[in-house]
Amino acid sequence: MLGFIPWLFGHSVTEFQFKALVVLFLQTICVSSSSNEGLLRGFSAVPDSSVTSFQAFLSDHTGNFSLGFLRVDRTQLALAVLHVPSSQPFWLANPTRLARWSDSTRLSFNGSLVISDPHEGVLWSTGTTGDSVLLLNTSNLQVQSDGDPPSVLWQSFDFPTDSLVENQNFTSSMSLVSSNGLYSLRLGDDFMGLYANFLHSDSDSEQVIYWKHKALEVKAQIVEGGGPLYALVNTDGYLGMYQYQTSSKPMDVQKFDSFQRSNISFLMVRIEPDGNLNGYYWDGSKWALNYQAIAETCELLSPCGSYGLCKPGGSGSGCSCLDNRTSYQSGTGCFDERQQGYGDFCGQAVAENNYWVLRRKGVEAPDKEFLSYETLSSVEQCESLCEKNCSCWGALYNNANGFCYSVDYPIQTMSGTGDESKVGFFKVRNSPPGKKKRSIGVVVGVVVGSVVLIAIIGIGLAIAGYLRWKTKGAIRQDGISLSPGPYKNLGSSSFSYAESK
Ligand SMILES: *[C@@H]1O[C@H](CO)[C@@H](O)[C@H](O)[C@H]1NC(C)=O
Ligand SMILES: *[C@@H]1O[C@H](CO)[C@@H](O)[C@H](O)[C@H]1NC(C)=O
Ligand SMILES: *[C@@H]1O[C@H](CO)[C@@H](O)[C@H](O)[C@H]1NC(C)=O
Ligand SMILES: *[C@@H]1O[C@H](CO)[C@@H](O)[C@H](O)[C@H]1NC(C)=O
Ligand SMILES: *[C@@H]1O[C@H](CO)[C@@H](O)[C@H](O)[C@H]1NC(C)=O
Ligand SMILES: *[C@@H]1O[C@H](CO)[C@@H](O)[C@H](O)[C@H]1NC(C)=O
């Protein structure tokens, strides 16, 4: 109950700060001069030490989009295409290899757009021999060569970051990765899926699917040999899946709330730090939520962090811990994330003693349809199966039908069901495995996740964003990511969660 007080307080402060900070931020952008003529060979730019957030040098002709240096975590730099009115980055050149915000870092165009630094050499390059760099009114950045018509040698649309704007082709060789590096969207032969990334070791990771949408083939059949699927956000208000040979008609349509509404100006989808895939439209002042792949918070993989318990709807809803002796703290999960975060129990000296067992009734896995299971006649058999298998982190048994599901990745959040016949068995690590102490995604997470630190704005606006969500009666989201990046905070600032009808 007392928990509400800071929220209420946060509200009044934030609404005020929100406007002030937005004005401040937009001024910063406008101060930097930028052209919309395109960059020619010989262009070069270095970061300006007085710029605190974004240094623009190229705009599209509408002024809606800008290419420039985005300051990340105060000291780092990403080359970004920003949606100017919301200061939302749509694309980053080098999310996993940020440059330093220092006057030795240089962006140049010599036919290739190149980010370099005298210490590290070339950090990123388009590897082209072009004549100009243009930013289109779709937010697509292109390197073109002269000619009639000019040819496109490289485009940012082919290297999406975490977002897809309308009419941007998403193919099976691409992936969208959430800003904290934990989740990704990819296409399969006849479906699109959301995957979580779990590190096995410092170099090896495992991708686990937790949401799958199969092409329904309502409007067109998938043609054998017709090439792989691709997806795009159609301006009619849906996320469509297409096949190259028959590209005019979608195989599948996931409708947005604005489906076939004509007054919608600009659509995008983004994979969020909580692992959801959200669609938005630009309503002229903010991004309004238009679509969610996963509608219920408790159906996300980790809304309450590791070893969390998510209770949907009504009274008592929200986050707690699977271990009823541990109190839930948002952002850190229920046990030390670093200790629990990755790998398995195999190949360790004293296998029996390196974990203890936690049991909880009335829980089930949100992704159980993707877990392997066997039918067994007792919960003891189910537990013993997991206990004997060093790659098993936990097992969930359903006394009603005898299904025994096993979880072979670090335990995330379980969803609470009122049903006491569903029981969970979970291994909890006693001590970190060897010296390797990295939680899932921290490697990528730290790098990508901190992609958009705009320090002051981030904090103020994050509270505003959370508050909107909070008032919608949803569960607080800040326990979701293991390395909650400021990117997410910035994101929630200009993204509203439209009231559901
Ligand atoms: C452009 O500069 C990069 C980095 O210095 C270099 O590797 C590349 O060969 C140059 N390209 C051309 C066409 O000169
Ligand atoms: C964007 O550019 C295309 C062609 O370059 C043009 O047809 C279209 O009207 C432009 N849209 C906006 C909103 O300016
Ligand atoms: C998207 O794919 C379609 C079908 O192959 C193609 O015609 C179109 O030019 C592509 N658009 C972009 C922006 O690459
Ligand atoms: C682009 O700019 C126009 C004119 O200022 C505005 O009406 C429109 O909403 C903008 N679109 C986006 C996506 O920002
Ligand atoms: C916590 O869980 C244990 C074991 O399931 C149970 O015996 C105990 O009553 C629970 N305590 C509370 C406060 O719910
Ligand atoms: C242990 O669990 C993994 C993952 O669930 C499974 O692939 C493997 O076959 C199991 N091993 C044994 C010996 O049952």
Coordinates of N, CA and C in Angstrom, one line a residue, residues 341-488:
G341 N 22.1 -16.9 -13.3 CA 21.8 -16.4 -14.6 C 22.1 -17.3 -15.8
Y342 N 23.0 -18.3 -15.8 CA 23.3 -18.9 -17.1 C 23.8 -20.3 -16.9
G343 N 24.0 -21.0 -18.1 CA 24.6 -22.3 -18.0 C 23.6 -23.4 -17.5
D344 N 24.2 -24.4 -16.9 CA 23.4 -25.5 -16.3 C 24.2 -26.1 -15.2
F345 N 23.8 -27.3 -14.7 CA 24.4 -27.9 -13.6 C 25.4 -29.0 -14.0
C346 N 25.7 -29.1 -15.3 CA 26.6 -30.2 -15.7 C 28.0 -29.9 -15.5
G347 N 28.8 -30.9 -15.5 CA 30.3 -30.8 -15.4 C 30.8 -30.0 -14.2
Q348 N 30.1 -30.1 -13.1 CA 30.6 -29.4 -11.9 C 31.0 -30.4 -10.9
A349 N 31.9 -30.1 -10.1 CA 32.5 -31.1 -9.2 C 31.5 -31.8 -8.3
V350 N 30.8 -31.1 -7.5 CA 29.9 -31.8 -6.6 C 28.5 -31.5 -7.0
A351 N 28.1 -32.2 -8.0 CA 26.8 -31.9 -8.7 C 25.6 -31.8 -7.7
E352 N 25.6 -32.7 -6.7 CA 24.4 -32.8 -5.8 C 24.3 -31.6 -4.9
N353 N 25.5 -31.1 -4.6 CA 25.5 -30.0 -3.6 C 25.5 -28.6 -4.1
N354 N 25.5 -28.5 -5.4 CA 25.6 -27.1 -5.9 C 24.3 -26.4 -6.1
Y355 N 23.2 -27.0 -5.6 CA 21.9 -26.3 -5.7 C 21.0 -26.8 -4.5
W356 N 20.0 -26.0 -4.2 CA 19.0 -26.5 -3.3 C 17.7 -26.5 -4.1
V357 N 16.6 -27.1 -3.5 CA 15.4 -27.3 -4.2 C 14.3 -26.4 -3.6
L358 N 13.6 -25.8 -4.5 CA 12.5 -24.9 -4.1 C 11.2 -25.5 -4.8
R359 N 10.1 -25.6 -4.0 CA 8.9 -26.2 -4.5 C 7.8 -25.1 -4.3
R360 N 6.9 -25.0 -5.3 CA 5.8 -24.1 -5.1 C 4.5 -24.7 -5.8
K361 N 3.4 -24.6 -5.1 CA 2.2 -25.1 -5.7 C 1.5 -24.0 -6.5
G362 N 0.6 -24.3 -7.4 CA -0.2 -23.4 -8.1 C 0.5 -22.5 -9.1
V363 N 1.6 -23.1 -9.7 CA 2.3 -22.3 -10.7 C 2.4 -23.1 -12.1
E364 N 2.6 -22.4 -13.1 CA 2.9 -23.0 -14.4 C 3.8 -22.1 -15.2
A365 N 4.4 -22.7 -16.3 CA 5.4 -22.0 -17.1 C 4.6 -21.2 -18.2
P366 N 4.9 -19.9 -18.4 CA 4.1 -19.2 -19.4 C 4.4 -19.8 -20.8
D367 N 5.5 -20.4 -21.0 CA 5.9 -20.9 -22.3 C 5.7 -22.4 -22.4
K368 N 4.8 -23.0 -21.6 CA 4.8 -24.5 -21.5 C 4.5 -25.1 -22.8
E369 N 3.8 -24.5 -23.8 CA 3.6 -25.1 -25.0 C 4.9 -25.4 -25.8
F370 N 6.0 -24.7 -25.4 CA 7.3 -24.9 -26.1 C 8.2 -25.8 -25.3
L371 N 7.8 -26.2 -24.1 CA 8.7 -27.0 -23.3 C 8.5 -28.5 -23.6
S372 N 9.6 -29.3 -23.4 CA 9.4 -30.7 -23.6 C 8.7 -31.3 -22.4
Y373 N 7.9 -32.3 -22.7 CA 7.2 -33.0 -21.5 C 7.0 -34.4 -21.7
E374 N 6.7 -35.1 -20.7 CA 6.4 -36.5 -20.7 C 5.2 -36.7 -19.8
T375 N 4.5 -37.8 -20.0 CA 3.3 -38.1 -19.1 C 3.8 -39.1 -18.0
L376 N 3.7 -38.7 -16.8 CA 4.2 -39.5 -15.7 C 3.1 -39.6 -14.6
S377 N 3.2 -40.7 -13.8 CA 2.1 -40.9 -12.9 C 2.2 -40.2 -11.6
S378 N 3.4 -39.7 -11.3 CA 3.5 -39.0 -10.0 C 4.4 -37.8 -10.0
V379 N 4.2 -36.9 -9.1 CA 5.1 -35.7 -9.1 C 6.5 -36.1 -8.7
E380 N 6.6 -37.2 -7.9 CA 8.0 -37.7 -7.5 C 8.8 -38.1 -8.7
Q381 N 8.1 -38.8 -9.6 CA 8.8 -39.2 -10.8 C 9.3 -38.0 -11.6
C382 N 8.4 -37.1 -11.7 CA 8.7 -35.9 -12.5 C 9.9 -35.1 -11.9
E383 N 9.9 -35.0 -10.6 CA 11.0 -34.3 -9.9 C 12.3 -35.1 -10.1
S384 N 12.2 -36.4 -10.0 CA 13.4 -37.2 -10.0 C 14.0 -37.1 -11.4
L385 N 13.2 -37.0 -12.4 CA 13.7 -36.9 -13.8 C 14.6 -35.6 -13.9
C386 N 14.1 -34.6 -13.3 CA 14.8 -33.3 -13.4 C 16.0 -33.3 -12.5
E387 N 15.9 -33.9 -11.3 CA 17.0 -34.0 -10.4 C 18.2 -34.7 -11.0
K388 N 17.9 -35.8 -11.8 CA 19.0 -36.6 -12.3 C 19.6 -36.0 -13.6
N389 N 18.9 -35.0 -14.1 CA 19.4 -34.4 -15.4 C 20.1 -33.1 -15.1
C390 N 21.4 -33.0 -15.4 CA 22.1 -31.8 -15.0 C 21.8 -30.6 -15.9
S391 N 21.1 -30.9 -17.1 CA 20.7 -29.7 -17.8 C 19.3 -29.2 -17.5
C392 N 18.7 -29.9 -16.5 CA 17.4 -29.4 -16.1 C 17.4 -28.4 -15.0
W393 N 16.7 -27.3 -15.1 CA 16.7 -26.3 -14.1 C 15.4 -26.4 -13.2
G394 N 14.4 -27.0 -13.8 CA 13.1 -27.1 -13.1 C 12.2 -28.0 -13.8
A395 N 11.1 -28.4 -13.1 CA 10.1 -29.3 -13.7 C 8.7 -28.8 -13.1
L396 N 7.7 -28.9 -14.0 CA 6.4 -28.5 -13.6 C 5.5 -29.7 -13.9
Y397 N 4.7 -30.1 -12.8 CA 3.9 -31.3 -12.9 C 2.4 -30.9 -12.8
N398 N 1.6 -31.5 -13.7 CA 0.2 -31.2 -13.6 C -0.5 -32.5 -13.1
N399 N -1.0 -32.5 -11.9 CA -1.6 -33.7 -11.3 C -2.8 -34.1 -12.1
A400 N -3.5 -33.2 -12.8 CA -4.7 -33.5 -13.5 C -4.5 -34.4 -14.7
N401 N -3.4 -34.1 -15.5 CA -3.2 -35.0 -16.6 C -1.9 -35.7 -16.7
G402 N -1.0 -35.5 -15.6 CA 0.2 -36.2 -15.5 C 1.3 -35.6 -16.4
F403 N 1.1 -34.5 -17.0 CA 2.2 -33.9 -17.8 C 3.3 -33.4 -16.9
C404 N 4.5 -33.7 -17.3 CA 5.7 -33.3 -16.6 C 6.6 -32.5 -17.5
Y405 N 6.6 -31.2 -17.4 CA 7.4 -30.3 -18.3 C 8.7 -30.1 -17.7
S406 N 9.8 -30.1 -18.5 CA 11.1 -29.7 -17.9 C 11.6 -28.4 -18.6
V407 N 12.2 -27.6 -17.7 CA 12.8 -26.3 -18.1 C 14.3 -26.5 -18.2
D408 N 14.9 -26.3 -19.4 CA 16.3 -26.5 -19.5 C 17.1 -25.2 -19.7
Y409 N 16.6 -24.2 -19.1 CA 17.3 -22.9 -19.1 C 17.0 -22.2 -17.7
P410 N 17.8 -21.2 -17.4 CA 17.6 -20.7 -16.0 C 16.2 -20.2 -15.8
I411 N 15.7 -20.5 -14.6 CA 14.3 -20.3 -14.3 C 14.0 -18.8 -14.3
Q412 N 12.9 -18.5 -15.1 CA 12.5 -17.1 -15.2 C 11.2 -16.9 -14.3
T413 N 10.2 -16.3 -14.9 CA 9.0 -16.0 -14.0 C 8.0 -17.1 -14.3
M414 N 7.4 -17.7 -13.3 CA 6.2 -18.6 -13.5 C 4.9 -17.8 -13.3
S415 N 3.9 -18.3 -14.0 CA 2.6 -17.6 -13.7 C 1.8 -18.3 -12.7
G416 N 1.2 -17.6 -11.9 CA 0.4 -18.1 -10.8 C -1.0 -18.5 -11.3
T417 N -1.4 -19.8 -11.0 CA -2.7 -20.2 -11.4 C -3.4 -20.5 -10.1
G418 N -4.7 -20.4 -10.0 CA -5.3 -20.7 -8.7 C -5.2 -22.2 -8.5
D419 N -4.8 -23.0 -9.4 CA -4.9 -24.4 -9.4 C -3.7 -25.1 -8.7
E420 N -4.0 -25.6 -7.5 CA -3.0 -26.2 -6.6 C -2.5 -27.5 -7.1
S421 N -3.2 -28.1 -8.1 CA -2.7 -29.4 -8.6 C -1.5 -29.2 -9.6
K422 N -1.2 -28.0 -9.9 CA 0.0 -27.7 -10.7 C 1.1 -27.3 -9.8
V423 N 2.2 -28.1 -9.8 CA 3.2 -27.9 -8.9 C 4.6 -27.7 -9.6
G424 N 5.4 -26.9 -9.0 CA 6.7 -26.6 -9.6 C 7.8 -27.1 -8.7
F425 N 8.9 -27.5 -9.3 CA 10.1 -27.9 -8.7 C 11.3 -27.2 -9.3
F426 N 12.1 -26.4 -8.5 CA 13.1 -25.6 -9.1 C 14.4 -25.7 -8.4
K427 N 15.5 -25.8 -9.2 CA 16.8 -25.8 -8.7 C 17.3 -24.4 -8.5
V428 N 17.9 -24.2 -7.3 CA 18.5 -22.8 -7.0 C 19.9 -23.0 -6.7
R429 N 20.8 -22.3 -7.5 CA 22.2 -22.4 -7.3 C 22.6 -21.9 -5.9
N430 N 23.6 -22.7 -5.3 CA 24.2 -22.2 -4.0 C 25.3 -21.2 -4.3
S431 N 26.1 -21.4 -5.3 CA 27.2 -20.5 -5.5 C 27.4 -20.4 -7.0
P432 N 28.1 -19.3 -7.3 CA 28.3 -19.1 -8.7 C 29.2 -20.3 -9.3
P433 N 28.9 -20.6 -10.6 CA 29.6 -21.7 -11.2 C 31.0 -21.2 -11.6
G434 N 32.0 -21.6 -10.9 CA 33.4 -21.2 -11.2 C 33.6 -19.7 -11.2
K435 N 34.4 -19.2 -12.0 CA 34.7 -17.8 -12.0 C 33.7 -17.0 -12.9
K436 N 33.1 -17.7 -13.8 CA 32.3 -17.0 -14.8 C 31.0 -16.5 -14.1
K437 N 30.9 -15.2 -14.1 CA 29.8 -14.6 -13.4 C 29.0 -13.7 -14.3
R438 N 28.4 -14.3 -15.3 CA 27.6 -13.3 -16.1 C 26.2 -13.8 -16.2
S439 N 25.3 -12.9 -16.0 CA 23.9 -13.3 -16.1 C 23.5 -13.2 -17.6
I440 N 22.3 -13.8 -17.9 CA 21.9 -13.9 -19.3 C 22.0 -12.5 -19.9
G441 N 22.6 -12.5 -21.1 CA 22.5 -11.3 -21.9 C 23.3 -10.2 -21.4
V442 N 24.0 -10.3 -20.3 CA 24.8 -9.2 -19.8 C 25.8 -8.7 -20.8
V443 N 26.4 -9.7 -21.5 CA 27.4 -9.3 -22.5 C 26.8 -8.3 -23.5
V444 N 25.8 -8.8 -24.2 CA 25.1 -8.0 -25.2 C 24.4 -6.9 -24.5
G445 N 23.8 -7.2 -23.3 CA 22.9 -6.3 -22.6 C 23.6 -5.0 -22.3
V446 N 24.8 -5.1 -21.7 CA 25.5 -3.9 -21.3 C 25.7 -3.0 -22.5
V447 N 26.1 -3.7 -23.5 CA 26.5 -2.9 -24.7 C 25.2 -2.3 -25.4
V448 N 24.3 -3.2 -25.8 CA 23.2 -2.7 -26.5 C 22.2 -2.0 -25.6
G449 N 22.1 -2.6 -24.4 CA 21.0 -2.2 -23.4 C 21.2 -0.7 -23.0
S450 N 22.5 -0.3 -23.0 CA 22.7 1.1 -22.6 C 22.7 2.0 -23.7
V451 N 22.1 1.6 -24.8 CA 22.3 2.3 -26.0 C 21.8 3.7 -26.0
V452 N 20.8 4.0 -25.2 CA 20.4 5.4 -25.3 C 20.3 6.1 -24.0
L453 N 21.4 6.3 -23.4 CA 21.4 7.0 -22.2 C 21.3 8.5 -22.5
I454 N 20.2 9.1 -22.2 CA 20.1 10.5 -22.2 C 19.8 10.8 -20.8
A455 N 20.8 11.1 -20.0 CA 20.6 10.8 -18.6 C 19.4 11.5 -17.9
I456 N 19.3 12.7 -18.0 CA 18.2 13.4 -17.2 C 16.9 13.0 -17.8
I457 N 16.7 13.0 -19.1 CA 15.5 12.7 -19.7 C 15.0 11.3 -19.3
G458 N 16.0 10.4 -19.5 CA 15.7 9.0 -19.2 C 15.0 8.8 -17.9
I459 N 15.5 9.4 -16.8 CA 15.0 9.1 -15.5 C 13.6 9.7 -15.4
G460 N 13.5 11.0 -15.8 CA 12.2 11.7 -15.6 C 11.1 11.0 -16.4
L461 N 11.4 10.7 -17.6 CA 10.4 10.2 -18.5 C 10.1 8.7 -18.2
A462 N 11.0 8.0 -17.7 CA 10.8 6.6 -17.4 C 9.6 6.5 -16.4
I463 N 9.7 7.4 -15.4 CA 8.7 7.4 -14.4 C 7.3 7.7 -15.0
A464 N 7.3 8.7 -15.9 CA 6.1 9.0 -16.6 C 5.5 7.8 -17.4
G465 N 6.4 7.1 -18.0 CA 6.0 5.9 -18.8 C 5.5 4.8 -17.9
Y466 N 6.2 4.6 -16.9 CA 5.8 3.5 -15.9 C 4.4 3.9 -15.4
L467 N 4.3 5.1 -15.1 CA 3.1 5.5 -14.4 C 1.9 5.3 -15.3
R468 N 2.0 5.6 -16.6 CA 0.9 5.3 -17.5 C 0.5 3.9 -17.5
W469 N 1.6 3.1 -17.4 CA 1.3 1.6 -17.5 C 0.7 1.2 -16.2
K470 N 1.2 1.7 -15.1 CA 0.7 1.4 -13.8 C -0.7 1.8 -13.7
T471 N -1.1 2.9 -14.2 CA -2.5 3.4 -14.0 C -3.4 2.5 -14.9
K472 N -2.9 1.8 -15.8 CA -3.7 0.9 -16.6 C -4.0 -0.3 -15.8
G473 N -3.4 -0.4 -14.7 CA -3.6 -1.6 -13.8 C -2.7 -2.8 -14.1
A474 N -1.7 -2.5 -14.9 CA -0.8 -3.6 -15.2 C 0.2 -3.8 -14.1
I475 N 1.0 -4.8 -14.3 CA 2.0 -5.1 -13.3 C 3.3 -4.3 -13.7
R476 N 3.9 -3.8 -12.7 CA 5.1 -3.0 -13.0 C 6.1 -3.9 -13.7
Q477 N 6.8 -3.2 -14.6 CA 7.6 -3.9 -15.6 C 9.1 -3.8 -15.3
D478 N 9.4 -3.1 -14.3 CA 10.8 -2.8 -14.1 C 11.7 -4.0 -13.6
G479 N 11.0 -5.1 -13.3 CA 11.8 -6.3 -12.9 C 12.2 -7.1 -14.1
I480 N 11.7 -6.7 -15.3 CA 11.8 -7.6 -16.4 C 13.2 -7.8 -16.9
S481 N 13.9 -6.8 -17.2 CA 15.2 -7.1 -17.9 C 16.3 -7.1 -16.8
L482 N 17.3 -8.0 -17.1 CA 18.3 -8.1 -16.1 C 19.3 -7.0 -16.1
S483 N 19.3 -6.3 -17.2 CA 20.2 -5.2 -17.3 C 19.4 -4.0 -17.9
P484 N 18.5 -3.5 -17.0 CA 17.5 -2.6 -17.6 C 18.2 -1.4 -18.2
G485 N 18.1 -1.3 -19.4 CA 18.9 -0.2 -20.1 C 18.1 1.1 -20.1
P486 N 18.7 2.2 -20.2 CA 18.1 3.5 -20.3 C 17.3 3.6 -21.6
Y487 N 17.7 2.8 -22.6 CA 16.9 2.7 -23.8 C 15.5 2.5 -23.6
K488 N 15.2 1.5 -22.7 CA 13.8 1.2 -22.4 C 13.1 2.4 -21.7

